[in-house]
N, CA, C and O atoms as a DFTB+ gen file, in Angstrom:
616 C
 N C O
     1  1     -17.055     -14.057     -13.537
     2  2     -15.861     -13.429     -12.992
     3  2     -16.157     -11.979     -12.764
     4  3     -16.805     -11.344     -13.596
     5  1     -15.689     -11.414     -11.626
     6  2     -15.906     -10.053     -11.290
     7  2     -14.902      -9.201     -12.068
     8  3     -13.744      -9.572     -12.261
     9  1     -15.415      -8.015     -12.514
    10  2     -14.556      -7.016     -13.186
    11  2     -14.103      -6.075     -12.200
    12  3     -14.842      -5.141     -11.888
    13  1     -12.910      -6.223     -11.646
    14  2     -12.414      -5.294     -10.659
    15  2     -11.879      -3.976     -11.206
    16  3     -11.485      -3.108     -10.427
    17  1     -11.854      -3.808     -12.496
    18  2     -11.458      -2.582     -13.076
    19  2     -12.451      -1.445     -12.724
    20  3     -12.097      -0.266     -12.765
    21  1     -13.658      -1.816     -12.390
    22  2     -14.707      -0.857     -12.053
    23  2     -14.985      -0.858     -10.582
    24  3     -15.995      -0.306     -10.145
    25  1     -14.132      -1.455      -9.814
    26  2     -14.365      -1.555      -8.337
    27  2     -13.942      -0.204      -7.718
    28  3     -12.840       0.292      -7.951
    29  1     -14.858       0.362      -6.930
    30  2     -14.601       1.595      -6.231
    31  2     -14.175       1.233      -4.816
    32  3     -14.767       0.404      -4.125
    33  1     -13.077       1.937      -4.431
    34  2     -12.656       1.685      -3.077
    35  2     -12.944       2.988      -2.274
    36  3     -12.328       4.030      -2.499
    37  1     -13.869       2.877      -1.369
    38  2     -14.286       4.078      -0.527
    39  2     -14.049       3.761       0.925
    40  3     -14.866       3.131       1.596
    41  1     -12.875       4.228       1.404
    42  2     -12.526       3.908       2.778
    43  2     -13.344       4.664       3.783
    44  3     -13.365       4.288       4.955
    45  1     -14.028       5.726       3.374
    46  2     -14.889       6.481       4.308
    47  2     -16.098       5.695       4.776
    48  3     -16.667       6.027       5.816
    49  1     -16.504       4.691       4.068
    50  2     -17.751       3.965       4.408
    51  2     -17.528       2.608       5.115
    52  3     -18.481       1.878       5.388
    53  1     -16.267       2.292       5.402
    54  2     -16.015       0.998       5.922
    55  2     -15.685       1.068       7.443
    56  3     -15.179       2.082       7.923
    57  1     -15.969       0.021       8.156
    58  2     -15.693      -0.100       9.623
    59  2     -14.372      -0.792       9.752
    60  3     -14.264      -1.976       9.433
    61  1     -13.337      -0.075      10.221
    62  2     -12.005      -0.645      10.377
    63  2     -11.707      -0.977      11.854
    64  3     -10.565      -1.284      12.197
    65  1     -12.687      -0.920      12.691
    66  2     -12.443      -1.020      14.139
    67  2     -11.900      -2.392      14.556
    68  3     -11.235      -2.491      15.587
    69  1     -12.158      -3.419      13.807
    70  2     -11.713      -4.783      14.190
    71  2     -10.455      -5.223      13.493
    72  3      -9.991      -6.345      13.693
    73  1      -9.898      -4.359      12.677
    74  2      -8.620      -4.739      11.995
    75  2      -7.444      -4.555      12.853
    76  3      -7.364      -3.613      13.641
    77  1      -6.502      -5.471      12.706
    78  2      -5.211      -5.421      13.473
    79  2      -4.152      -4.972      12.516
    80  3      -3.935      -5.618      11.491
    81  1      -3.459      -3.842      12.827
    82  2      -2.474      -3.240      11.964
    83  2      -1.117      -3.231      12.759
    84  3      -1.048      -2.887      13.939
    85  1      -0.087      -3.625      12.034
    86  2       1.250      -3.509      12.582
    87  2       2.058      -2.473      11.735
    88  3       2.084      -2.508      10.504
    89  1       2.694      -1.578      12.472
    90  2       3.695      -0.693      11.786
    91  2       5.041      -1.143      12.153
    92  3       5.407      -1.175      13.328
    93  1       5.819      -1.509      11.122
    94  2       7.224      -1.871      11.260
    95  2       8.025      -0.708      10.787
    96  3       7.843      -0.263       9.654
    97  1       8.933      -0.174      11.629
    98  2       9.679       1.011      11.268
    99  2      11.178       0.833      11.632
   100  3      11.568      -0.005      12.445
   101  1      11.952       1.662      10.987
   102  2      13.396       1.524      11.144
   103  2      13.905       2.492      12.229
   104  3      13.328       3.553      12.467
   105  1      15.022       2.075      12.883
   106  2      15.642       2.982      13.817
   107  2      16.542       4.056      13.197
   108  3      16.812       5.100      13.791
   109  1      16.993       3.751      11.974
   110  2      17.773       4.700      11.184
   111  2      16.896       5.929      10.854
   112  3      15.733       5.791      10.477
   113  1      17.461       7.086      10.999
   114  2      16.717       8.338      10.716
   115  2      15.426       8.411      11.533
   116  3      14.362       8.745      11.012
   117  1      15.547       8.087      12.840
   118  2      14.373       7.982      13.632
   119  2      13.490       9.247      13.691
   120  3      12.262       9.174      13.742
   121  1      14.150      10.369      13.683
   122  2      13.347      11.645      13.763
   123  2      12.453      11.801      12.545
   124  3      11.354      12.341      12.676
   125  1      12.866      11.357      11.376
   126  2      12.090      11.330      10.161
   127  2      10.965      10.339      10.240
   128  3       9.822      10.651       9.908
   129  1      11.282       9.160      10.674
   130  2      10.311       8.063      10.788
   131  2       9.225       8.402      11.822
   132  3       8.064       8.042      11.626
   133  1       9.579       9.082      12.910
   134  2       8.643       9.447      13.929
   135  2       7.565      10.360      13.367
   136  3       6.395      10.217      13.720
   137  1       7.920      11.256      12.534
   138  2       6.944      12.162      11.909
   139  2       5.959      11.341      11.047
   140  3       4.751      11.564      11.129
   141  1       6.443      10.417      10.242
   142  2       5.547       9.618       9.389
   143  2       4.670       8.672      10.247
   144  3       3.485       8.469       9.986
   145  1       5.325       8.105      11.289
   146  2       4.609       7.115      12.094
   147  2       3.466       7.740      12.856
   148  3       2.367       7.189      12.907
   149  1       3.732       8.937      13.472
   150  2       2.656       9.603      14.191
   151  2       1.566      10.061      13.272
   152  3       0.392      10.006      13.637
   153  1       1.901      10.495      12.134
   154  2       0.924      10.927      11.134
   155  2       0.074       9.762      10.660
   156  3      -1.138       9.894      10.488
   157  1       0.702       8.645      10.456
   158  2      -0.020       7.392      10.031
   159  2      -0.966       6.958      11.131
   160  3      -2.139       6.675      10.887
   161  1      -0.436       6.906      12.360
   162  2      -1.319       6.470      13.488
   163  2      -2.486       7.391      13.661
   164  3      -3.603       6.927      13.890
   165  1      -2.273       8.678      13.559
   166  2      -3.427       9.648      13.686
   167  2      -4.452       9.393      12.571
   168  3      -5.659       9.420      12.808
   169  1      -3.970       9.154      11.394
   170  2      -4.907       8.895      10.261
   171  2      -5.670       7.597      10.479
   172  3      -6.878       7.544      10.247
   173  1      -4.995       6.573      10.913
   174  2      -5.646       5.280      11.141
   175  2      -6.704       5.398      12.243
   176  3      -7.815       4.884      12.115
   177  1      -6.335       6.082      13.321
   178  2      -7.304       6.285      14.448
   179  2      -8.506       7.117      13.957
   180  3      -9.624       6.929      14.437
   181  1      -8.277       8.030      13.006
   182  2      -9.371       8.762      12.474
   183  2     -10.385       7.890      11.727
   184  3     -11.546       8.268      11.571
   185  1      -9.940       6.741      11.275
   186  2     -10.839       5.777      10.617
   187  2     -11.218       4.654      11.658
   188  3     -11.641       3.565      11.272
   189  1     -11.069       4.924      12.845
   190  2     -11.485       4.025      13.949
   191  2     -10.731       2.718      14.019
   192  3     -11.279       1.717      14.482
   193  1      -9.449       2.698      13.559
   194  2      -8.638       1.516      13.717
   195  2      -8.227       1.514      15.177
   196  3      -7.556       2.426      15.659
   197  1      -8.661       0.435      15.885
   198  2      -8.417       0.454      17.344
   199  2      -7.192      -0.371      17.764
   200  3      -6.708      -0.251      18.889
   201  1      -6.707      -1.200      16.851
   202  2      -5.621      -2.065      17.223
   203  2      -4.405      -1.800      16.313
   204  3      -4.296      -2.325      15.205
   205  1      -3.484      -0.945      16.849
   206  2      -2.272      -0.630      16.061
   207  2      -1.147      -0.954      16.943
   208  3      -1.029      -0.395      18.033
   209  1      -0.262      -1.888      16.493
   210  2       0.975      -2.199      17.194
   211  2       2.160      -1.680      16.384
   212  3       2.016      -1.358      15.205
   213  1       3.298      -1.603      17.000
   214  2       4.516      -1.227      16.255
   215  2       5.734      -2.010      16.770
   216  3       5.843      -2.416      17.927
   217  1       6.597      -2.174      15.836
   218  2       7.870      -2.815      16.172
   219  2       8.981      -2.131      15.317
   220  3       8.776      -1.778      14.156
   221  1      10.169      -1.967      15.962
   222  2      11.259      -1.287      15.327
   223  2      12.325      -2.260      14.959
   224  3      12.635      -3.194      15.699
   225  1      12.887      -2.025      13.793
   226  2      14.006      -2.823      13.270
   227  2      15.170      -1.895      12.951
   228  3      14.943      -0.698      12.773
   229  1      16.430      -2.396      12.869
   230  2      17.508      -1.504      12.641
   231  2      17.422      -0.634      11.347
   232  3      17.511       0.593      11.395
   233  1      17.251      -1.304      10.236
   234  2      17.231      -0.606       8.934
   235  2      16.193      -1.096       7.928
   236  3      15.380      -1.971       8.227
   237  1      16.236      -0.540       6.788
   238  2      15.263      -0.893       5.759
   239  2      15.346      -2.308       5.307
   240  3      14.331      -2.908       4.955
   241  1      16.517      -2.855       5.304
   242  2      16.688      -4.308       4.840
   243  2      15.916      -5.201       5.777
   244  3      15.389      -6.221       5.333
   245  1      15.820      -4.872       7.050
   246  2      15.150      -5.758       8.031
   247  2      13.608      -5.602       8.113
   248  3      12.934      -6.355       8.816
   249  1      13.092      -4.644       7.404
   250  2      11.611      -4.415       7.371
   251  2      10.839      -5.683       6.934
   252  3       9.873      -6.086       7.582
   253  1      11.278      -6.285       5.847
   254  2      10.598      -7.440       5.283
   255  2      10.726      -8.645       6.245
   256  3       9.802      -9.452       6.348
   257  1      11.845      -8.760       6.933
   258  2      12.022      -9.850       7.886
   259  2      10.993      -9.780       8.992
   260  3      10.343     -10.775       9.313
   261  1      10.845      -8.598       9.575
   262  2       9.848      -8.451      10.621
   263  2       8.454      -8.607      10.090
   264  3       7.608      -9.220      10.741
   265  1       8.189      -8.059       8.904
   266  2       6.854      -8.198       8.310
   267  2       6.498      -9.705       8.115
   268  3       5.372     -10.130       8.375
   269  1       7.455     -10.452       7.671
   270  2       7.158     -11.895       7.442
   271  2       6.976     -12.590       8.831
   272  3       6.125     -13.467       8.981
   273  1       7.770     -12.191       9.813
   274  2       7.607     -12.813      11.126
   275  2       6.173     -12.583      11.757
   276  3       5.596     -13.482      12.369
   277  1       5.669     -11.400      11.582
   278  2       4.480     -11.022      12.264
   279  2       3.151     -10.998      11.476
   280  3       2.064     -10.835      12.028
   281  1       3.313     -11.169      10.155
   282  2       2.121     -10.971       9.291
   283  2       0.872     -11.919       9.631
   284  3      -0.283     -11.553       9.415
   285  1       1.167     -13.053      10.130
   286  2       0.097     -13.970      10.429
   287  2      -0.856     -13.510      11.592
   288  3      -1.985     -13.980      11.740
   289  1      -0.313     -12.568      12.388
   290  2      -1.063     -12.025      13.498
   291  2      -1.792     -10.728      13.174
   292  3      -2.497     -10.182      14.022
   293  1      -1.626     -10.234      11.958
   294  2      -2.224      -8.883      11.604
   295  2      -2.937      -9.015      10.258
   296  3      -2.700      -9.929       9.468
   297  1      -3.846      -8.021      10.047
   298  2      -4.592      -7.919       8.837
   299  2      -3.783      -7.163       7.775
   300  3      -3.980      -7.392       6.581
   301  1      -2.884      -6.272       8.186
   302  2      -2.071      -5.504       7.261
   303  2      -0.843      -4.958       7.995
   304  3      -0.828      -4.825       9.219
   305  1       0.176      -4.649       7.208
   306  2       1.437      -4.103       7.764
   307  2       1.785      -2.837       6.946
   308  3       1.686      -2.800       5.720
   309  1       2.205      -1.789       7.723
   310  2       2.735      -0.602       7.155
   311  2       4.215      -0.632       7.456
   312  3       4.565      -0.645       8.636
   313  1       5.117      -0.644       6.481
   314  2       6.531      -0.633       6.717
   315  2       7.049       0.772       6.451
   316  3       6.862       1.298       5.353
   317  1       7.693       1.385       7.426
   318  2       8.170       2.758       7.352
   319  2       9.685       2.842       7.436
   320  3      10.273       2.250       8.341
   321  1      10.304       3.518       6.576
   322  2      11.741       3.707       6.627
   323  2      12.193       4.839       5.664
   324  3      11.410       5.413       4.907
   325  1      13.472       5.104       5.749
   326  2      14.078       6.065       4.768
   327  2      15.364       5.455       4.278
   328  3      16.123       4.841       5.028
   329  1      15.580       5.640       3.015
   330  2      16.882       5.284       2.394
   331  2      17.404       6.567       1.700
   332  3      16.838       7.016       0.703
   333  1      18.456       7.124       2.230
   334  2      18.954       8.395       1.723
   335  2      20.195       8.040       0.928
   336  3      21.074       7.298       1.368
   337  1      20.219       8.620      -0.281
   338  2      21.335       8.251      -1.241
   339  2      22.695       8.743      -0.710
   340  3      22.831       9.871      -0.238
   341  1      23.624       7.909      -0.799
   342  2      25.005       8.195      -0.447
   343  2      25.822       8.282      -1.721
   344  3      25.308       8.611      -2.791
   345  1      27.143       7.971      -1.580
   346  2      28.009       8.056      -2.725
   347  2      28.343       6.690      -3.347
   348  3      29.226       6.563      -4.195
   349  1      27.630       5.724      -2.906
   350  2      27.945       4.324      -3.448
   351  2      26.615       3.736      -4.002
   352  3      25.522       4.290      -3.888
   353  1      26.833       2.603      -4.587
   354  2      25.703       1.867      -5.243
   355  2      24.772       1.239      -4.237
   356  3      23.726       0.709      -4.612
   357  1      25.139       1.286      -2.927
   358  2      24.372       0.640      -1.885
   359  2      22.951       1.161      -1.843
   360  3      22.040       0.390      -1.540
   361  1      22.705       2.484      -2.144
   362  2      21.355       3.049      -2.160
   363  2      20.424       2.290      -3.093
   364  3      19.330       1.882      -2.704
   365  1      20.877       2.106      -4.337
   366  2      20.038       1.445      -5.365
   367  2      19.751      -0.017      -4.946
   368  3      18.619      -0.494      -5.032
   369  1      20.793      -0.693      -4.501
   370  2      20.562      -2.120      -4.115
   371  2      19.543      -2.234      -2.942
   372  3      18.601      -3.026      -2.976
   373  1      19.786      -1.419      -1.934
   374  2      18.930      -1.469      -0.762
   375  2      17.471      -1.070      -1.084
   376  3      16.532      -1.707      -0.608
   377  1      17.298      -0.025      -1.884
   378  2      15.934       0.464      -2.225
   379  2      15.232      -0.658      -3.000
   380  3      14.080      -0.982      -2.713
   381  1      15.913      -1.240      -3.965
   382  2      15.310      -2.292      -4.850
   383  2      14.942      -3.489      -4.017
   384  3      13.814      -3.975      -4.096
   385  1      15.887      -3.985      -3.205
   386  2      15.644      -5.209      -2.444
   387  2      14.579      -5.012      -1.396
   388  3      13.768      -5.915      -1.191
   389  1      14.535      -3.852      -0.704
   390  2      13.520      -3.555       0.243
   391  2      12.105      -3.593      -0.392
   392  3      11.186      -4.192       0.169
   393  1      11.948      -2.955      -1.551
   394  2      10.690      -2.923      -2.252
   395  2      10.278      -4.328      -2.653
   396  3       9.130      -4.732      -2.469
   397  1      11.234      -5.065      -3.204
   398  2      10.956      -6.354      -3.706
   399  2      10.565      -7.350      -2.571
   400  3       9.633      -8.138      -2.731
   401  1      11.280      -7.301      -1.447
   402  2      11.062      -8.218      -0.365
   403  2       9.737      -7.935       0.319
   404  3       9.027      -8.868       0.692
   405  1       9.387      -6.652       0.492
   406  2       8.118      -6.317       1.130
   407  2       7.022      -6.774       0.224
   408  3       6.035      -7.322       0.713
   409  1       7.128      -6.585      -1.066
   410  2       6.075      -7.023      -1.978
   411  2       5.902      -8.535      -1.976
   412  3       4.797      -9.056      -2.128
   413  1       7.022      -9.221      -1.799
   414  2       6.956     -10.716      -1.685
   415  2       6.231     -11.154      -0.449
   416  3       5.516     -12.156      -0.480
   417  1       6.389     -10.441       0.639
   418  2       5.706     -10.822       1.886
   419  2       4.179     -10.664       1.636
   420  3       3.390     -11.517       2.042
   421  1       3.795      -9.606       0.991
   422  2       2.397      -9.359       0.768
   423  2       1.847     -10.455      -0.225
   424  3       0.786     -11.026       0.028
   425  1       2.498     -10.709      -1.232
   426  2       2.028     -11.680      -2.268
   427  2       1.950     -13.085      -1.651
   428  3       0.956     -13.786      -1.841
   429  1       2.974     -13.494      -0.927
   430  2       3.013     -14.859      -0.438
   431  2       2.032     -15.077       0.748
   432  3       1.642     -16.207       1.042
   433  1       1.657     -14.000       1.396
   434  2       0.743     -14.137       2.580
   435  2      -0.721     -13.624       2.212
   436  3      -1.653     -13.741       3.007
   437  1      -0.856     -13.061       0.984
   438  2      -2.159     -12.534       0.597
   439  2      -2.798     -11.503       1.526
   440  3      -4.005     -11.460       1.766
   441  1      -1.866     -10.668       2.031
   442  2      -2.303      -9.596       2.928
   443  2      -1.576      -8.303       2.522
   444  3      -0.447      -8.386       2.038
   445  1      -2.154      -7.151       2.692
   446  2      -1.513      -5.890       2.341
   447  2      -0.248      -5.604       3.154
   448  3      -0.247      -5.710       4.380
   449  1       0.786      -5.253       2.477
   450  2       2.029      -4.782       3.132
   451  2       2.367      -3.463       2.344
   452  3       2.699      -3.509       1.160
   453  1       2.274      -2.332       3.018
   454  2       2.504      -1.037       2.335
   455  2       3.963      -0.633       2.398
   456  3       4.579      -0.650       3.464
   457  1       4.505      -0.273       1.260
   458  2       5.866       0.172       1.151
   459  2       5.913       1.663       1.510
   460  3       5.716       2.513       0.641
   461  1       6.173       1.985       2.789
   462  2       6.236       3.403       3.234
   463  2       7.686       3.776       3.439
   464  3       8.045       4.270       4.508
   465  1       8.520       3.558       2.461
   466  2       9.959       3.815       2.603
   467  2      10.282       4.948       1.676
   468  3      10.138       4.829       0.460
   469  1      10.717       6.044       2.242
   470  2      11.152       7.178       1.438
   471  2      12.534       6.926       0.881
   472  3      13.447       6.548       1.614
   473  1      12.696       7.142      -0.461
   474  2      13.980       6.987      -1.108
   475  2      14.334       8.412      -1.639
   476  3      13.722       8.877      -2.601
   477  1      15.263       9.059      -1.047
   478  2      15.579      10.408      -1.385
   479  2      17.042      10.643      -1.638
   480  3      17.905       9.841      -1.282
   481  1      17.294      11.792      -2.276
   482  2      18.636      12.147      -2.547
   483  2      19.400      12.727      -1.322
   484  3      20.625      12.633      -1.248
   485  1      18.676      13.306      -0.399
   486  2      19.310      13.845       0.745
   487  2      18.320      13.895       1.946
   488  3      17.125      13.628       1.819
   489  1      18.882      14.242       3.078
   490  2      18.058      14.256       4.306
   491  2      16.997      15.385       4.277
   492  3      15.925      15.179       4.847
   493  1      17.216      16.518       3.676
   494  2      16.271      17.560       3.594
   495  2      15.021      17.108       2.825
   496  3      13.888      17.362       3.235
   497  1      15.270      16.420       1.682
   498  2      14.117      15.862       0.957
   499  2      13.337      14.889       1.748
   500  3      12.107      14.875       1.697
   501  1      14.044      14.055       2.496
   502  2      13.331      13.086       3.375
   503  2      12.510      13.756       4.431
   504  3      11.386      13.312       4.669
   505  1      12.974      14.780       5.079
   506  2      12.270      15.514       6.094
   507  2      11.008      16.237       5.469
   508  3       9.939      16.272       6.078
   509  1      11.173      16.771       4.309
   510  2      10.031      17.471       3.660
   511  2       8.950      16.461       3.283
   512  3       7.766      16.714       3.508
   513  1       9.337      15.329       2.717
   514  2       8.384      14.356       2.258
   515  2       7.730      13.640       3.456
   516  3       6.569      13.242       3.357
   517  1       8.415      13.472       4.536
   518  2       7.902      12.814       5.722
   519  2       6.679      13.548       6.241
   520  3       5.781      12.914       6.796
   521  1       6.613      14.845       6.083
   522  2       5.499      15.626       6.594
   523  2       4.143      15.237       6.094
   524  3       3.156      15.451       6.799
   525  1       4.037      14.668       4.894
   526  2       2.717      14.338       4.378
   527  2       2.580      12.824       4.107
   528  3       1.461      12.346       3.924
   529  1       3.655      12.084       4.076
   530  2       3.580      10.680       3.619
   531  2       2.859       9.766       4.658
   532  3       2.181       8.828       4.240
   533  1       2.969       9.982       5.887
   534  2       2.336       9.119       6.876
   535  2       0.911       8.918       6.678
   536  3       0.435       7.783       6.651
   537  1       0.207       9.968       6.538
   538  2      -1.267       9.841       6.280
   539  2      -1.535       9.232       4.907
   540  3      -2.498       8.481       4.756
   541  1      -0.732       9.526       3.926
   542  2      -0.931       8.916       2.576
   543  2      -0.717       7.385       2.668
   544  3      -1.472       6.608       2.084
   545  1       0.266       6.999       3.371
   546  2       0.568       5.557       3.499
   547  2      -0.570       4.864       4.264
   548  3      -0.978       3.758       3.909
   549  1      -1.079       5.524       5.320
   550  2      -2.187       4.956       6.098
   551  2      -3.467       4.756       5.265
   552  3      -4.157       3.742       5.371
   553  1      -3.754       5.788       4.421
   554  2      -4.911       5.666       3.462
   555  2      -4.691       4.533       2.496
   556  3      -5.600       3.747       2.227
   557  1      -3.475       4.445       1.966
   558  2      -3.159       3.329       1.026
   559  2      -3.371       1.980       1.716
   560  3      -3.924       1.065       1.106
   561  1      -2.960       1.844       2.924
   562  2      -3.146       0.589       3.700
   563  2      -4.661       0.278       3.839
   564  3      -5.083      -0.863       3.650
   565  1      -5.440       1.276       4.161
   566  2      -6.890       1.060       4.243
   567  2      -7.506       0.670       2.885
   568  3      -8.346      -0.226       2.802
   569  1      -7.090       1.327       1.889
   570  2      -7.564       1.000       0.535
   571  2      -7.276      -0.453       0.156
   572  3      -8.100      -1.159      -0.425
   573  1      -6.069      -0.852       0.518
   574  2      -5.665      -2.218       0.157
   575  2      -6.388      -3.316       1.088
   576  3      -6.647      -4.440       0.659
   577  1      -6.676      -2.919       2.329
   578  2      -7.449      -3.801       3.146
   579  2      -8.801      -3.939       2.484
   580  3      -9.331      -5.048       2.407
   581  1      -9.350      -2.902       2.024
   582  2     -10.701      -2.898       1.362
   583  2     -10.634      -3.789       0.081
   584  3     -11.505      -4.624      -0.162
   585  1      -9.577      -3.574      -0.710
   586  2      -9.424      -4.373      -1.949
   587  2      -9.232      -5.832      -1.635
   588  3      -9.854      -6.673      -2.285
   589  1      -8.391      -6.182      -0.658
   590  2      -8.148      -7.566      -0.342
   591  2      -9.372      -8.229       0.232
   592  3      -9.494      -9.452       0.158
   593  1     -10.274      -7.475       0.795
   594  2     -11.471      -8.058       1.409
   595  2     -12.609      -8.273       0.358
   596  3     -13.624      -8.902       0.657
   597  1     -12.421      -7.765      -0.811
   598  2     -13.401      -7.970      -1.907
   599  2     -13.505      -9.413      -2.280
   600  3     -12.499     -10.122      -2.279
   601  1     -14.691      -9.879      -2.602
   602  2     -14.896     -11.232      -3.000
   603  2     -14.491     -11.450      -4.481
   604  3     -15.166     -10.971      -5.392
   605  1     -13.444     -12.137      -4.684
   606  2     -12.935     -12.368      -6.059
   607  2     -13.798     -13.390      -6.862
   608  3     -13.696     -13.477      -8.086
   609  1     -14.637     -14.147      -6.141
   610  2     -15.472     -15.086      -6.835
   611  2     -16.629     -14.508      -7.639
   612  3     -17.217     -15.160      -8.501
   613  1     -16.936     -13.207      -7.303
   614  2     -17.959     -12.506      -8.006
   615  2     -19.318     -12.876      -7.544
   616  3     -20.308     -12.354      -8.057
């Protein structure tokens, strides 16, 4: 059995040119999402990812539905959205369910699905975090592609 605790993931040495990536993003808070999406696309292209598609859904709850619909055609999915806290319990329910359902899509399909959903107290926090998160999410996606492609048989 392979000991993956000592597995190094070095995305700089891998050829990602043949991987198919889908970015699923929300239409809510589009100006915030656009910043993250463009940053993620730029980062992915910097690693020679040549096939990047995107699809837009209304809100965070619909991210997992689109991910499940399209995952068989892609090697990995990056789900981008924002959930900004309001005055009701809706924020907690939506954030939890979005994370859980995206994780389930990944687990059931054995492919990486990255949770690129900002959960913030206000719009200013979301705008500030969006400036750096797109590239971070893209690197996470590449790291998970690398991890998923490792031979578990040892």
